[in-house]
């Protein structure tokens, strides 16, 4: 997606310290406009935001990055937390180890990001990465929305010291970021993928695929083809796969690092006590899975559809058009 905020792009002139392109024509900051898992975001959802939300829920991508300007750092979830009046603390996601790994993949393959002190007007960032909330809180950001409701690991890449750098610097930005982008894209093959099947080999949709010790706010679920995909670092993990109102399977898997071979490890979960032969709609009556936010608000998780090993990646002439976090 080359640009989420065309209104802001048209309104902006190159400037290092300030950009009036943060807002759309209705004067809304689109990177504060998404549902938030930690606070009740009452801001009116804008058409641009709704279009992105619909896209995320339709495709259910696996790995993403959104590109911003204003400093040079890789920012990872969570961007928000349950407020206790204290700022500058860490807001840890259940997949914190994976997010730190992904952020470092980008920063250490970038020309300068891993130094952590590229911009004179910015805080120092150890290894060129930072947890979003420990930097500053963002309510209604796309990064947390994509991770919580889209089953998609997203980080925010701040790529320029200037908010809106001049066009003649774009070629150098490309050279600085090219390797990092390619290496980051390869990480879509981390972890494990497969299907949840019945005894006849038919796919089971809407099965809940959980990893022990990783309590995601919205449980990961299989798509209409029974497919699941889970980004994980190498190691031993216990999977609990549940078909609501039917039963569960528990399996311990040893996950290897297959990202360099461009294919995640494959493992299918087979329910030997279930047969869906002759009825592809048997699971259409399974109730929606509720997401419980840290603020104890309940959300319905939309159906996961078309879960392929896709990459939701904003690859464009990067900081020309951005949300400007």
Coordinates of C-alpha atoms in Angstrom, one line a residue:
X1 CA 0.0 0.0 0.0
X2 CA 1.9 3.1 -1.2
X3 CA -0.1 5.5 1.1
X4 CA -2.8 5.4 3.7
X5 CA -3.2 9.1 4.0
X6 CA -3.3 10.7 0.5
X7 CA -4.9 13.9 1.9
X8 CA -2.0 14.4 4.2
X9 CA 0.5 13.7 1.5
X10 CA -1.0 16.3 -0.8
X11 CA -1.0 18.9 2.0
X12 CA 2.7 18.4 3.0
X13 CA 5.8 20.2 1.9
X14 CA 9.3 18.8 2.7
X15 CA 10.3 19.9 6.1
X16 CA 12.7 18.4 8.7
X17 CA 11.0 19.3 11.9
X18 CA 7.4 19.5 11.2
X19 CA 4.8 18.1 8.8
X20 CA 1.1 19.2 8.5
X21 CA 0.5 15.9 6.6
X22 CA -0.3 13.9 9.8
X23 CA -4.0 14.5 9.4
X24 CA -6.5 13.6 6.7
X25 CA -9.0 16.1 5.3
X26 CA -11.3 15.6 8.3
X27 CA -8.5 16.5 10.6
X28 CA -8.0 13.0 12.1
X29 CA -4.7 11.4 12.8
X30 CA -5.1 8.0 11.1
X31 CA -2.5 6.4 13.3
X32 CA -4.6 7.1 16.4
X33 CA -7.8 6.0 14.7
X34 CA -7.9 2.2 15.1
X35 CA -9.6 0.2 17.8
X36 CA -7.3 -0.2 20.8
X37 CA -6.9 -3.3 22.9
X38 CA -6.0 -1.4 26.0
X39 CA -8.3 1.6 26.0
X40 CA -11.8 2.4 24.6
X41 CA -10.9 4.5 21.6
X42 CA -14.0 6.6 20.9
X43 CA -12.6 8.5 17.9
X44 CA -14.8 8.2 14.8
X45 CA -13.3 5.6 12.4
X46 CA -12.3 7.3 9.2
X47 CA -12.9 5.8 5.7
X48 CA -9.2 5.3 5.2
X49 CA -8.9 3.4 8.5
X50 CA -11.9 1.3 7.8
X51 CA -10.6 0.3 4.4
X52 CA -7.3 -0.9 6.0
X53 CA -9.2 -2.7 8.7
X54 CA -11.3 -4.5 6.1
X55 CA -8.2 -5.4 4.1
X56 CA -6.5 -6.8 7.1
X57 CA -9.5 -8.9 8.1
X58 CA -10.0 -10.1 4.5
X59 CA -6.5 -11.3 3.9
X60 CA -5.1 -11.9 7.4
X61 CA -1.4 -11.3 6.5
X62 CA 1.4 -12.7 8.6
X63 CA 4.2 -10.1 8.7
X64 CA 4.2 -6.3 8.1
X65 CA 5.9 -3.1 8.6
X66 CA 4.7 0.5 8.3
X67 CA 7.1 3.2 7.4
X68 CA 7.4 6.6 9.1
X69 CA 9.8 9.5 9.4
X70 CA 11.1 11.6 12.3
X71 CA 14.0 9.5 13.7
X72 CA 15.8 6.2 12.8
X73 CA 14.6 3.2 14.9
X74 CA 12.6 0.0 14.7
X75 CA 9.6 0.2 17.0
X76 CA 7.7 -2.9 18.1
X77 CA 4.5 -3.8 20.1
X78 CA 2.9 -3.0 22.3
X79 CA 2.4 0.7 21.6
X80 CA -0.1 1.1 24.4
X81 CA -0.8 -0.5 27.8
X82 CA -3.4 -0.4 30.6
X83 CA -2.7 3.0 32.1
X84 CA -1.5 3.2 35.7
X85 CA -0.2 6.7 35.5
X86 CA 3.3 5.6 34.8
X87 CA 5.0 6.2 31.5
X88 CA 8.3 5.0 30.0
X89 CA 7.7 1.4 31.1
X90 CA 7.8 -1.7 28.9
X91 CA 4.5 -3.1 27.4
X92 CA 5.4 -6.7 26.6
X93 CA 3.4 -8.7 24.1
X94 CA 3.1 -12.5 24.3
X95 CA 5.5 -12.7 21.3
X96 CA 8.0 -10.2 22.7
X97 CA 11.0 -12.4 21.8
X98 CA 9.9 -12.6 18.1
X99 CA 9.3 -8.9 17.9
X100 CA 12.7 -8.0 19.3
X101 CA 14.3 -10.5 16.9
X102 CA 12.4 -9.0 13.9
X103 CA 13.3 -5.4 14.9
X104 CA 17.0 -6.4 15.2
X105 CA 16.9 -8.1 11.8
X106 CA 15.9 -4.8 10.3
X107 CA 18.2 -2.5 12.4
X108 CA 21.3 -4.6 12.0
X109 CA 20.8 -4.9 8.2
X110 CA 20.1 -1.2 7.9
X111 CA 23.1 1.0 7.0
X112 CA 23.0 2.9 10.3
X113 CA 20.0 2.1 12.4
X114 CA 21.7 -0.4 14.8
X115 CA 24.0 2.4 16.0
X116 CA 21.0 3.8 17.9
X117 CA 22.2 7.5 17.8
X118 CA 21.7 8.4 14.1
X119 CA 19.7 11.6 14.8
X120 CA 21.0 14.4 16.9
X121 CA 17.6 15.5 18.0
X122 CA 16.5 12.0 19.2
X123 CA 16.8 9.7 22.1
X124 CA 19.5 7.0 21.9
X125 CA 18.0 3.6 21.0
X126 CA 19.9 0.5 22.1
X127 CA 20.5 -1.7 19.0
X128 CA 18.4 0.7 17.1
X129 CA 15.1 -0.8 18.4
X130 CA 12.6 0.2 21.1
X131 CA 9.3 -1.1 22.6
X132 CA 6.6 1.3 21.5
X133 CA 5.0 2.1 24.9
X134 CA 8.4 2.5 26.6
X135 CA 9.1 5.3 24.1
X136 CA 5.7 7.0 24.3
X137 CA 2.1 5.6 24.4
X138 CA 0.0 5.5 21.2
X139 CA -3.7 4.9 21.5
X140 CA -5.4 3.6 18.4
X141 CA -2.3 2.7 16.4
X142 CA -2.3 0.4 13.4
X143 CA 0.7 -1.6 14.8
X144 CA -1.2 -3.0 17.8
X145 CA -4.4 -3.4 15.8
X146 CA -2.7 -5.5 13.2
X147 CA -1.1 -7.7 15.7
X148 CA -4.1 -8.2 18.0
X149 CA -6.9 -8.5 15.5
X150 CA -5.1 -9.3 12.3
X151 CA -2.8 -12.1 13.5
X152 CA -0.1 -10.2 11.8
X153 CA 3.3 -9.3 13.3
X154 CA 3.8 -5.6 12.5
X155 CA 6.7 -3.3 13.5
X156 CA 7.0 0.5 12.8
X157 CA 10.1 1.6 11.0
X158 CA 11.2 5.2 11.5
X159 CA 13.6 5.8 8.6
X160 CA 14.6 9.4 8.5
X161 CA 15.7 12.1 11.0
X162 CA 13.6 14.5 9.0
X163 CA 9.8 14.2 9.2
X164 CA 9.5 14.8 5.5
X165 CA 12.9 14.6 3.7
X166 CA 13.5 16.1 0.2
X167 CA 13.0 14.0 -2.9
X168 CA 16.7 14.1 -3.8
X169 CA 17.5 12.0 -0.8
X170 CA 15.3 9.1 -1.8
X171 CA 18.0 7.1 -3.7
X172 CA 20.2 7.1 -0.6
X173 CA 17.3 6.0 1.6
X174 CA 16.7 3.1 -0.7
X175 CA 20.4 2.1 -0.5
X176 CA 20.3 2.4 3.3
X177 CA 17.2 0.2 3.6
X178 CA 17.3 -2.2 0.7
X179 CA 19.1 -5.1 2.5
X180 CA 17.1 -4.6 5.7
X181 CA 13.9 -4.8 3.8
X182 CA 14.9 -8.0 2.0
X183 CA 16.1 -9.7 5.2
X184 CA 13.0 -8.6 7.0
X185 CA 10.8 -10.0 4.3
X186 CA 12.5 -13.4 4.6
X187 CA 11.3 -13.7 8.2
X188 CA 7.8 -14.5 7.0
X189 CA 9.2 -18.1 6.9
X190 CA 9.9 -18.2 10.6
X191 CA 8.2 -20.8 12.8
X192 CA 5.6 -23.3 11.7
X193 CA 2.7 -23.6 9.3
X194 CA 0.2 -26.3 8.4
X195 CA -3.4 -27.3 8.5
X196 CA -5.9 -28.6 11.0
X197 CA -7.7 -31.6 9.4
X198 CA -10.3 -34.2 10.2
X199 CA -9.7 -38.0 10.0
X200 CA -10.6 -37.9 6.2
X201 CA -8.1 -35.1 5.5
X202 CA -10.7 -32.4 5.2
X203 CA -9.7 -28.9 6.5
X204 CA -11.3 -27.6 9.7
X205 CA -11.9 -23.9 9.7
X206 CA -12.1 -21.7 12.9
X207 CA -10.0 -24.1 15.0
X208 CA -8.1 -22.2 17.7
X209 CA -4.3 -22.7 17.5
X210 CA -2.6 -21.6 20.7
X211 CA 1.0 -21.8 21.9
X212 CA 1.4 -22.6 25.6
X213 CA 2.8 -19.5 27.4
X214 CA 1.7 -17.1 24.7
X215 CA -1.7 -15.7 25.8
X216 CA -2.7 -13.7 22.7
X217 CA -5.6 -11.3 23.3
X218 CA -7.3 -12.7 20.2
X219 CA -6.6 -16.5 19.8
X220 CA -5.1 -17.5 16.5
X221 CA -7.6 -19.4 14.3
X222 CA -7.5 -21.4 11.1
X223 CA -8.9 -20.0 7.9
X224 CA -11.5 -21.6 5.6
X225 CA -8.8 -24.0 4.3
X226 CA -7.9 -25.1 7.8
X227 CA -4.6 -23.3 7.5
X228 CA -2.6 -21.8 10.4
X229 CA 0.8 -20.0 10.4
X230 CA 2.7 -19.1 13.6
X231 CA 5.9 -17.0 13.6
X232 CA 8.2 -18.4 16.3
X233 CA 11.9 -18.5 17.0
X234 CA 13.6 -21.9 17.0
X235 CA 12.9 -23.9 20.1
X236 CA 10.4 -26.3 21.7
X237 CA 6.8 -25.3 21.9
X238 CA 3.6 -26.9 23.1
X239 CA 0.6 -26.3 20.8
X240 CA -3.0 -26.6 22.0
X241 CA -5.4 -26.9 19.0
X242 CA -9.1 -26.7 19.8
X243 CA -12.2 -27.2 17.8
X244 CA -14.8 -25.4 19.9
X245 CA -17.5 -27.7 21.4
X246 CA -15.6 -30.7 20.0
X247 CA -12.2 -31.1 21.7
X248 CA -8.5 -30.3 21.8
X249 CA -5.2 -31.8 20.6
X250 CA -2.0 -31.0 22.5
X251 CA 1.4 -31.6 20.7
X252 CA 4.9 -30.5 21.6
X253 CA 6.9 -29.4 18.5
X254 CA 10.6 -28.7 18.0
X255 CA 10.8 -25.7 15.7
X256 CA 13.9 -25.2 13.6
X257 CA 15.0 -22.1 11.8
X258 CA 13.9 -22.5 8.2
X259 CA 13.8 -18.9 7.1
X260 CA 16.9 -19.2 4.9
X261 CA 15.2 -22.0 3.0
X262 CA 12.2 -19.8 2.3
X263 CA 9.7 -22.3 3.8
X264 CA 8.5 -22.5 7.4
X265 CA 8.4 -25.9 9.1
X266 CA 5.3 -27.8 8.3
X267 CA 3.0 -29.7 10.8
X268 CA -0.6 -30.7 10.4
X269 CA -2.9 -31.4 13.3
X270 CA -5.3 -34.2 12.7
X271 CA -8.5 -34.7 14.7
X272 CA -9.1 -38.5 14.3
X273 CA -12.5 -38.3 16.1
X274 CA -14.0 -35.8 13.6
X275 CA -15.2 -36.4 10.0
X276 CA -16.5 -33.5 7.9
X277 CA -16.9 -35.6 4.7
X278 CA -19.8 -34.5 2.6
X279 CA -20.4 -31.4 4.6
X280 CA -18.0 -28.5 4.1
X281 CA -20.3 -26.2 6.2
X282 CA -20.3 -28.3 9.4
X283 CA -18.3 -25.8 11.3
X284 CA -20.3 -22.7 10.2
X285 CA -22.2 -22.8 13.5
X286 CA -19.2 -22.7 15.7
X287 CA -19.6 -19.6 17.9
X288 CA -17.4 -16.6 17.6
X289 CA -14.3 -16.6 19.8
X290 CA -14.2 -13.8 22.2
X291 CA -11.1 -11.7 22.7
X292 CA -10.6 -10.4 26.2
X293 CA -8.6 -7.2 26.4
X294 CA -6.4 -6.3 29.3
X295 CA -9.2 -3.8 30.3
X296 CA -11.6 -6.7 30.5
X297 CA -13.6 -5.5 27.5
X298 CA -14.9 -8.3 25.2
X299 CA -14.4 -8.2 21.5
X300 CA -15.5 -10.6 18.8
X301 CA -12.6 -11.9 16.7
X302 CA -13.5 -11.8 13.0
X303 CA -13.1 -14.9 11.0
X304 CA -9.6 -15.5 9.8
X305 CA -9.6 -15.9 6.0
X306 CA -7.1 -16.7 3.3
X307 CA -4.2 -17.3 5.7
X308 CA -1.4 -17.8 3.2
X309 CA 2.3 -17.1 3.7
X310 CA 1.8 -13.6 2.6
X311 CA 3.8 -10.5 3.5
X312 CA 1.9 -7.3 4.3
X313 CA 4.7 -4.9 3.6
X314 CA 4.5 -1.3 2.8
X315 CA 7.2 -1.3 0.1
X316 CA 7.2 2.0 -1.6
X317 CA 9.3 5.2 -2.1
X318 CA 9.1 5.0 1.7
X319 CA 8.9 8.3 3.5
X320 CA 7.2 10.2 0.7
X321 CA 3.8 9.3 2.1
X322 CA 3.5 8.2 5.7
X323 CA 1.4 8.3 8.8
X324 CA 4.1 10.2 10.5
X325 CA 3.9 8.7 13.9

